[in-house]
Amino acid sequence: MKKLFLLISIFCLTQNIFSLEKSRNYSDTIAFIKTLDSNFAVEKLDTVEYKKQKYPIYKISYNPLKENKGKKYLIISGVHGNEPAPVYAIKDFLISLNKKDVKRNDLQIDFILIVNPFGFEFNQRYNGNNLDINRDMTNLKTREAQILVNNFKPKDYEKVFDFHEANASGFFLYCYGIKNKKISDNILKKLATNNVVFDSEYKDRILQAENGKLYVPFYASKYMKLKETVTTGIFYSSCKNSFTFETSKNINIEERKRIIKIILDYIIENA
C-alpha cells in the first residue's frame, strides 16, 4: 500500500512539473553573452536536460587574468528559478561592463548567471526534478549542484557573493561569521545611504534578521553540514569572505534590481 501511494505521489508530482507553462525564455535571456567583447571570457560548463529541452550552463569571466595572478571573486544567481531580479540586474551589469574600461586589473570576477535554467523558465523554485539545488551542496543529487561544486571550488575564490530573493519586508543579507562582519556592515551602510529598506523580521529557523543582517554563527553552519542541507552560501563560507543577499519579492522588480546594482558596484569598486 505504501509503495502504491508513493508511486501515485511521484506520478502526480511529475504531471504537475511537466504541465507548467513557461514564464520566461532562458535562451533569450542569455543570448547577450555572444555580444561580450575582450573584457570577458565565456565557457560552457555543461548541459542539463528536462522535458526534452537542453539547457547549457555557462561561466562568464570578467577580466580573465593570465596565469591566475590577482584576486578572484565569484557571483552566483538564479539558484532558485522564481527569484528573477538578480538575474536581470546582473545581466544589465555585465552589459554595462562590456562598454567600460577595466578599473581593477588585478581582479577577475566569475559569474554563473542562471544556475537553475528550468526553474527560471517555468518560474519555480526547484529544478526539473523538483529538487532544491540550494539544499543539495552536500548530497549532490542535482546536476546543477554538481556543476557548481566541480567548476567553482571555494579554494579558488577569495570572495563569493550569492544573490537570492525572499518573502521579506525588506532587504537583508546573510553574514557568515565574524570574518564577514566588516564588509557586511559596509554594504549595509552603502544601501542605507541609497534609501534601501531593511528587514528586521525574517526568520531562518532560529536565526532572525536585524536591521538588514542575518548573522549566521559557526554552530549554525556546522549544524547544516551535519544535517547535509548545505546551502550555496554555507558551501562557500570557507572562502575568505562569502555572503548571501536577499532582495524582497514583496517590492517591485525595478527597485530590487536597483538594490542589486548598488551592491554590484560596491563589489567591483570597493570589496
C-alpha angles and dihedrals in degrees: 000000000000091000091051091050090049092050092049091049092050091047092051092046092050092048089051093051096047095044090062119119122226117259096179140014115243096194092051092048095054097037090099091073088078089064096054113116137205093310087073145050119201123201128184106225103184144313130253121199131206132160088006088298120123120214118194114209119211141199113217113199119197114206094357106213122227114242090358093278115159134018126329125202129184125214119193130190140156097047088134113044095214093060102081106155096081091051093053094041093049091046090055090046093053092049090051092050089053089067098046136076115254109260100190110044092182094059129084119184121197117202130196099190103186116019092173109043096169093050090047093053094046097036095237129134096232135058127257091283090052092249126139107239089194091066096043105073091109105037094036095205091147123073089221093059089047090054091052094048095043097047106029109046118183092231090063096059135065095196133017125195118192117191122208140152130231141190091254137134092243146341123313138163134212111239109198106208135320094297089071098044098095095052091042091054092047092052091048091049090051091050092046091056087054093054097251114166114232129212122236099168108057113115128201105190102300096343121093134195117243122191091340098315127103104190115209111200123208095259092057092054089047091051092053091050091051091049090047092233096120115165125211088257093053092043091058096040089100088072118095088262132002132172141180117211123203122195117192117256087203093076128066118281095241091060090047090052090049091055092049092050091053089055092046091052090050092050095051095042107033115008 
